[in-house]
JSON list of C-alpha atoms in Angstrom, two decimals:
[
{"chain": "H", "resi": 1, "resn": "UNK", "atom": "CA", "xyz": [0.00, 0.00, 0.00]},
{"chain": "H", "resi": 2, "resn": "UNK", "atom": "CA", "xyz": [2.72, 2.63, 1.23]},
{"chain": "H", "resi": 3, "resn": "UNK", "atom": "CA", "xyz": [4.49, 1.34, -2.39]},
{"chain": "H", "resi": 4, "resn": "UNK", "atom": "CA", "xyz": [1.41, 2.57, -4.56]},
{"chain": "H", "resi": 5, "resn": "UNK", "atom": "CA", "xyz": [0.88, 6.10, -2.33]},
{"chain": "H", "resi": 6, "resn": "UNK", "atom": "CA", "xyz": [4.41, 6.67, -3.90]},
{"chain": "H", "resi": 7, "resn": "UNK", "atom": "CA", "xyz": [3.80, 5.65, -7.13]},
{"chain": "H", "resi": 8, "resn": "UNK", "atom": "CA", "xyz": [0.23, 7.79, -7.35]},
{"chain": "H", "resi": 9, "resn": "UNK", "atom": "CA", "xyz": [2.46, 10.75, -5.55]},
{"chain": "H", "resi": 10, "resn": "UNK", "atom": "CA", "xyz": [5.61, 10.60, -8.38]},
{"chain": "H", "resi": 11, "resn": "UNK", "atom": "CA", "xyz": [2.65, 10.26, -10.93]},
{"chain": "H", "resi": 12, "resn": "UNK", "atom": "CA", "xyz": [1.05, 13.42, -9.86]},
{"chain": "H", "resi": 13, "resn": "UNK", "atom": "CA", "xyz": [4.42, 15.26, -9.42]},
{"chain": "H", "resi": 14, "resn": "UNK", "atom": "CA", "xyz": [5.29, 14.43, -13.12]},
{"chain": "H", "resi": 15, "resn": "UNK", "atom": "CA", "xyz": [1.50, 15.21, -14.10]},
{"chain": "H", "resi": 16, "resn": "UNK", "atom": "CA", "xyz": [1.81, 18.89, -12.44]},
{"chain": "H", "resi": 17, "resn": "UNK", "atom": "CA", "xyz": [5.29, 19.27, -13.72]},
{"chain": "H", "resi": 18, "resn": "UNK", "atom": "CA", "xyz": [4.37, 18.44, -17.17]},
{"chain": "H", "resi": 19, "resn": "UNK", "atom": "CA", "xyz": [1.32, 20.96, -17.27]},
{"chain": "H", "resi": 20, "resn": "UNK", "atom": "CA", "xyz": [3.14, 23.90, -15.54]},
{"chain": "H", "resi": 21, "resn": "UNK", "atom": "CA", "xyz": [5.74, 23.17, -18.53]},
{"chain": "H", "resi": 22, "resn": "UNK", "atom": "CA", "xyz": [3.00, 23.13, -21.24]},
{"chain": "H", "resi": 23, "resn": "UNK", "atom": "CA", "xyz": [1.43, 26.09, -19.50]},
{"chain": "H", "resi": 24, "resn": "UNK", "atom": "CA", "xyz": [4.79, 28.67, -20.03]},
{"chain": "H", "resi": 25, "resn": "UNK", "atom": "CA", "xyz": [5.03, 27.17, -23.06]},
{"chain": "H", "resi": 26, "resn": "UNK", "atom": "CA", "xyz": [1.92, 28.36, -23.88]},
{"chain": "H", "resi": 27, "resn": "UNK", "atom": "CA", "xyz": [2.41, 31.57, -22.41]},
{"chain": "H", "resi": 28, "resn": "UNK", "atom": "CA", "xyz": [4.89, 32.48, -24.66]},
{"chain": "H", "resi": 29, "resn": "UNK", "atom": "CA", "xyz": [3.41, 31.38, -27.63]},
{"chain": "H", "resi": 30, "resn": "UNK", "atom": "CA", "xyz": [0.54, 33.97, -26.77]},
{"chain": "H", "resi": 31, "resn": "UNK", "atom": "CA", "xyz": [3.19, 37.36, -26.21]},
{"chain": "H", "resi": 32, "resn": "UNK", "atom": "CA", "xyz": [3.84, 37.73, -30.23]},
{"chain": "H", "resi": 33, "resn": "UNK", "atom": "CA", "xyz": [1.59, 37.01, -33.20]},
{"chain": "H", "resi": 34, "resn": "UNK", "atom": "CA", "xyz": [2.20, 37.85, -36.92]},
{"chain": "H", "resi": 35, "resn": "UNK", "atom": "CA", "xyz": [-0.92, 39.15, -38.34]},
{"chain": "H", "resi": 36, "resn": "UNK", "atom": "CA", "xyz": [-1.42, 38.22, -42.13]},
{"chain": "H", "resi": 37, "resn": "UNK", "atom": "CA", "xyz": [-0.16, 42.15, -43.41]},
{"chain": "H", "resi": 38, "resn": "UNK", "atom": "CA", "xyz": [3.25, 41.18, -41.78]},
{"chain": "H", "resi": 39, "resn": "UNK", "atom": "CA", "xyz": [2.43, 43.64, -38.80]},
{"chain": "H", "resi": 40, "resn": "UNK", "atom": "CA", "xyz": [3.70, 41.78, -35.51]},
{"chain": "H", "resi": 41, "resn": "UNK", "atom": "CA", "xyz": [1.48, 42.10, -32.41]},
{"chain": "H", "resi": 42, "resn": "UNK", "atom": "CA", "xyz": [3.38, 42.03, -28.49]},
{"chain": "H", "resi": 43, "resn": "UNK", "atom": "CA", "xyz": [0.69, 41.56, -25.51]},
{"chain": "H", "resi": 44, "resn": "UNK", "atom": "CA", "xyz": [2.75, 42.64, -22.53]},
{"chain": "H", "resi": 45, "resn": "UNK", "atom": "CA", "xyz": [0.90, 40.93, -20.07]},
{"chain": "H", "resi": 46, "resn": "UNK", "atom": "CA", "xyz": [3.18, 38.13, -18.97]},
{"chain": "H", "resi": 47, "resn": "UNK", "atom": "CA", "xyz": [6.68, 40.14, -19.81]},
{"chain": "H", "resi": 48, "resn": "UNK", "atom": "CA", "xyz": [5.63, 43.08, -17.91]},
{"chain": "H", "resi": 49, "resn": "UNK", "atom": "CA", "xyz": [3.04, 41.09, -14.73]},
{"chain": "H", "resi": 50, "resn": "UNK", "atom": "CA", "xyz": [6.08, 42.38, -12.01]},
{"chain": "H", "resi": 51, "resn": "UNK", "atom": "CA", "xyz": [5.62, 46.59, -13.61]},
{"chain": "H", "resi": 52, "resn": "UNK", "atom": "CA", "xyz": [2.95, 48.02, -11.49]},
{"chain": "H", "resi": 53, "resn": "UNK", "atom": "CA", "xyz": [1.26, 51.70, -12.34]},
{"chain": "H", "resi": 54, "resn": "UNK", "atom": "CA", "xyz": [-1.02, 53.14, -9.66]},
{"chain": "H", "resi": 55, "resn": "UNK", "atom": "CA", "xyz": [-3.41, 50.46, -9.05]},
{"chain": "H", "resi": 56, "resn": "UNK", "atom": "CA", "xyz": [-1.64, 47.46, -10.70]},
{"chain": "H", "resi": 57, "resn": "UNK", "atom": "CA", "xyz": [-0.94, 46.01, -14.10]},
{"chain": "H", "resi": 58, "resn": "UNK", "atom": "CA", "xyz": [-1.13, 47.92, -17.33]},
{"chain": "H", "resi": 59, "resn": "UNK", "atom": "CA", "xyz": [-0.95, 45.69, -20.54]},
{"chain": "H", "resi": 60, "resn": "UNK", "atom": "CA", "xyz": [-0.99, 46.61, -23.96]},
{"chain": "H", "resi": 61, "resn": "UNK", "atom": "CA", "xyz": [-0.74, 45.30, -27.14]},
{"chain": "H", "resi": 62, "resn": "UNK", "atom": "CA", "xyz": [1.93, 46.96, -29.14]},
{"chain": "H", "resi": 63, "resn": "UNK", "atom": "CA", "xyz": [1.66, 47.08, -33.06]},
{"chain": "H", "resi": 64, "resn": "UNK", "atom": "CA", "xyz": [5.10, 47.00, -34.94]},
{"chain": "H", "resi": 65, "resn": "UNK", "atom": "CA", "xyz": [5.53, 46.81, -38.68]},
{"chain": "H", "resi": 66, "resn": "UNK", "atom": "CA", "xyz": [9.08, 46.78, -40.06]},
{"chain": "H", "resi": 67, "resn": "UNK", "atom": "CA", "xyz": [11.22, 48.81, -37.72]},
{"chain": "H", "resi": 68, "resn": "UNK", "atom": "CA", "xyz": [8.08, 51.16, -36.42]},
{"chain": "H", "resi": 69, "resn": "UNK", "atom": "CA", "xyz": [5.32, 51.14, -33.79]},
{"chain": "H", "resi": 70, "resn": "UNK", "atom": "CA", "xyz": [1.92, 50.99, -35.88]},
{"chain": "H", "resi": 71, "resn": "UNK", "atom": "CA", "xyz": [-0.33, 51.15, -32.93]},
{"chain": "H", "resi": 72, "resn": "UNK", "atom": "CA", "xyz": [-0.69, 50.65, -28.98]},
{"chain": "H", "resi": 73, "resn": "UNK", "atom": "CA", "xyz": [-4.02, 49.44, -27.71]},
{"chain": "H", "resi": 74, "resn": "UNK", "atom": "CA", "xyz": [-4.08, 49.61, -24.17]},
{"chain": "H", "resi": 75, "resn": "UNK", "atom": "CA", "xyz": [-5.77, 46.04, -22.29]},
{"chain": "H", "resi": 76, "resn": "UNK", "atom": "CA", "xyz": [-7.77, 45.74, -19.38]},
{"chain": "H", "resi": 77, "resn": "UNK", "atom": "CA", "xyz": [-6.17, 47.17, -16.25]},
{"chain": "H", "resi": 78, "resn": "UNK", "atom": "CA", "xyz": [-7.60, 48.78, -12.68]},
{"chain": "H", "resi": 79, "resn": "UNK", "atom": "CA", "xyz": [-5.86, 52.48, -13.46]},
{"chain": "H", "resi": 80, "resn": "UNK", "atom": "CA", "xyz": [-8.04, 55.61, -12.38]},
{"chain": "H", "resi": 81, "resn": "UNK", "atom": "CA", "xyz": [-9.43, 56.14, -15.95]},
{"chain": "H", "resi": 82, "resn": "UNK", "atom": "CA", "xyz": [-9.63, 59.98, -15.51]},
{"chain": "H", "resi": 83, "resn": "UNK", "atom": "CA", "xyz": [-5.81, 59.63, -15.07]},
{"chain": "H", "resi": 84, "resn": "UNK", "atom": "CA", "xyz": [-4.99, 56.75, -17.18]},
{"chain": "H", "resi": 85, "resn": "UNK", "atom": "CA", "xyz": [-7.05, 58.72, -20.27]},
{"chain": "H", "resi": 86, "resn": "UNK", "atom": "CA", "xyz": [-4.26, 61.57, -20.03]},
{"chain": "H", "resi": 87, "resn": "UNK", "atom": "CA", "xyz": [-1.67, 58.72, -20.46]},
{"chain": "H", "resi": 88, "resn": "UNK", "atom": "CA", "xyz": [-3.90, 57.50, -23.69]},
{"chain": "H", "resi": 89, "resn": "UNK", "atom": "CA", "xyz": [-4.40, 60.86, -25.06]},
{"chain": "H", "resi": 90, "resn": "UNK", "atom": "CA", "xyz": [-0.95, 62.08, -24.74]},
{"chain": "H", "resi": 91, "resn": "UNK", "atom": "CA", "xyz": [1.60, 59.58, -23.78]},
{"chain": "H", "resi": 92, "resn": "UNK", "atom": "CA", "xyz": [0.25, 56.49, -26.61]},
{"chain": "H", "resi": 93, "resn": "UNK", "atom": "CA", "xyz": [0.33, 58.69, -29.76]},
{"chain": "H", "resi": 94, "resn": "UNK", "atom": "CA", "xyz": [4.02, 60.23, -28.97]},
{"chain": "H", "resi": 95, "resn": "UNK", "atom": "CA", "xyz": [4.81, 56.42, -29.37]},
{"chain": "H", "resi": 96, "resn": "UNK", "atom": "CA", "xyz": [3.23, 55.58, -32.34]},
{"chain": "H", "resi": 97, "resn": "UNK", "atom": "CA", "xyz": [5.18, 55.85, -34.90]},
{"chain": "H", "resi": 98, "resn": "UNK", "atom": "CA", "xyz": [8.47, 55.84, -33.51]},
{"chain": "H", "resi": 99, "resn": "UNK", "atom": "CA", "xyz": [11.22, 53.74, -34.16]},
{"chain": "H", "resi": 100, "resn": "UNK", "atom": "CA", "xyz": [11.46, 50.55, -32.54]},
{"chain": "H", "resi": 101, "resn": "UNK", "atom": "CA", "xyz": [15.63, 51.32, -31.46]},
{"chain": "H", "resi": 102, "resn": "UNK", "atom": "CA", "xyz": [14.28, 54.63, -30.10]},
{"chain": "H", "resi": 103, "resn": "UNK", "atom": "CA", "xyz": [11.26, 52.82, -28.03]},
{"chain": "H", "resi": 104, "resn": "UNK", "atom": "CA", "xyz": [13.56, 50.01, -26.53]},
{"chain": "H", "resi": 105, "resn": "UNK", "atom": "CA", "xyz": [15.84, 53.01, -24.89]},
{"chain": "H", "resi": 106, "resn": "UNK", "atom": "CA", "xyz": [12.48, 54.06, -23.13]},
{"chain": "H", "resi": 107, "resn": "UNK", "atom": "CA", "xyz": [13.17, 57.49, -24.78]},
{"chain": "H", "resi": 108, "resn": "UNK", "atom": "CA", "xyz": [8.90, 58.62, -24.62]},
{"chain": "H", "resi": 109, "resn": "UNK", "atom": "CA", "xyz": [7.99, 61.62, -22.43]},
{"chain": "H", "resi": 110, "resn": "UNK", "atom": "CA", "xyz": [5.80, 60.67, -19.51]},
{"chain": "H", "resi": 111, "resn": "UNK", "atom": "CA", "xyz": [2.44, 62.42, -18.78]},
{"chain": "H", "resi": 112, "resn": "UNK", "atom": "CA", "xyz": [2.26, 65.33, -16.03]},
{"chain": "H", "resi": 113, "resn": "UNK", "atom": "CA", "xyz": [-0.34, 64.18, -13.22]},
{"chain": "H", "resi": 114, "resn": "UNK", "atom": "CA", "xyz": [-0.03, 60.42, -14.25]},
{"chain": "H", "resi": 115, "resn": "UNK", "atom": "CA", "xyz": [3.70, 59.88, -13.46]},
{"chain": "H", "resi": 116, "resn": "UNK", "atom": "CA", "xyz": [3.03, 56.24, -12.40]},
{"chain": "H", "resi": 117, "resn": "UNK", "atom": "CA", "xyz": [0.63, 54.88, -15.34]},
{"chain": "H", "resi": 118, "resn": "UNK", "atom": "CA", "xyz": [2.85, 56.74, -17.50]},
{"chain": "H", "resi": 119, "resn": "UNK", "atom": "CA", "xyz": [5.88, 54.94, -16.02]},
{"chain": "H", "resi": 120, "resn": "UNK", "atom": "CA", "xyz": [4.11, 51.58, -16.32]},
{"chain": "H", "resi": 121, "resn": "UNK", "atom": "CA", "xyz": [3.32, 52.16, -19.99]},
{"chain": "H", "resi": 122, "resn": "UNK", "atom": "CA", "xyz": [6.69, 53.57, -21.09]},
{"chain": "H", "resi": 123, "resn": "UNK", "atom": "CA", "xyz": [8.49, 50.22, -19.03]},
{"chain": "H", "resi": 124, "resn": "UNK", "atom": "CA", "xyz": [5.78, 47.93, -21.56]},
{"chain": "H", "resi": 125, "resn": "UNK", "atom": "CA", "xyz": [6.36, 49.97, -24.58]},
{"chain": "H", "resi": 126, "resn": "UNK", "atom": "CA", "xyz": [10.25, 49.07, -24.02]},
{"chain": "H", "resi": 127, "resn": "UNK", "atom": "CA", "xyz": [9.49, 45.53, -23.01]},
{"chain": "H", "resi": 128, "resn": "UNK", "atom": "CA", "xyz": [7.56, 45.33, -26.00]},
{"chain": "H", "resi": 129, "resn": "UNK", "atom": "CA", "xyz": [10.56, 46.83, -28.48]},
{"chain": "H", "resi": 130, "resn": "UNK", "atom": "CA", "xyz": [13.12, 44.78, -26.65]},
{"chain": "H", "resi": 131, "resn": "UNK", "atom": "CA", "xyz": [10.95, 41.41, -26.88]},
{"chain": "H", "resi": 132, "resn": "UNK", "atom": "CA", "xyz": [10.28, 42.12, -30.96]},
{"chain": "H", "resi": 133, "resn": "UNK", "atom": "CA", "xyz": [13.83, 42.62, -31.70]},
{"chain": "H", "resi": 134, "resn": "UNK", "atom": "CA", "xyz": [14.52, 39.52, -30.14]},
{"chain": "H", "resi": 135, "resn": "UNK", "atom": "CA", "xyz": [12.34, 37.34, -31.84]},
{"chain": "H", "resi": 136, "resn": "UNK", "atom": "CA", "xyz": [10.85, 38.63, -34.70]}
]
């Protein structure tokens, strides 16, 4: 008996191993896509779940098409939205459009009166650029 409680404990060991494996696998499979115009999509919500703005996370997806950011769409995320609109309004387009060398050096002027969601969002912006010229 005590010989098959080991056997059915190594077996669900290997079993848990083997999914937490297949699981960050997975994950990183999901942080870049290619979409069918060649543009290449980063979600930054696994290479940036330790960079904190206000009130938590802030994810985005960040566009990039040749050597330039297309387009940032900001995910879900528990940021004030009165401040975290300044940061869409004013910090998001500055980035668009820029080079992705300039991006990864984290060289985007924060927003006045949202100095930590604009911190948050520069640090996935360059997390983003980084992780594209990587692995695209």
């Amino acid at each position: 008996m005590k010989h098959q409680r080991t056997i059915a404990a190594a077996t669900w060991a290997a079993i848990a191993l083997t999914a937490s494996v297949a699981w960050a696998a997975g994950q990183q499979n999901n942080i870049m896509r290619k979409q069918a115009d060649g543009t290449y999509v980063v979600n930054t919500t696994s290479l940036c779940a330790d960079v904190k703005g206000f009130k938590g996370a802030t994810p985005l997806e960040v566009h990039f098409k040749g050597s330039k950011i297309v387009k940032i769409v900001p995910l879900k995320n528990q940021e004030t939205p009165k401040f975290f609109a300044k940061v869409k309004q004013t910090l998001l387009p500055k980035a668009e459009g820029m080079k992705v060398t300039k991006a990864a050096k984290n060289d985007i002027d924060g927003v006045t009166g949202a100095t930590y969601s604009s911190k948050a969002v520069k640090a996935n912006i360059k997390a983003a650029a980084d992780y594209y010229q990587k692995h695209r």
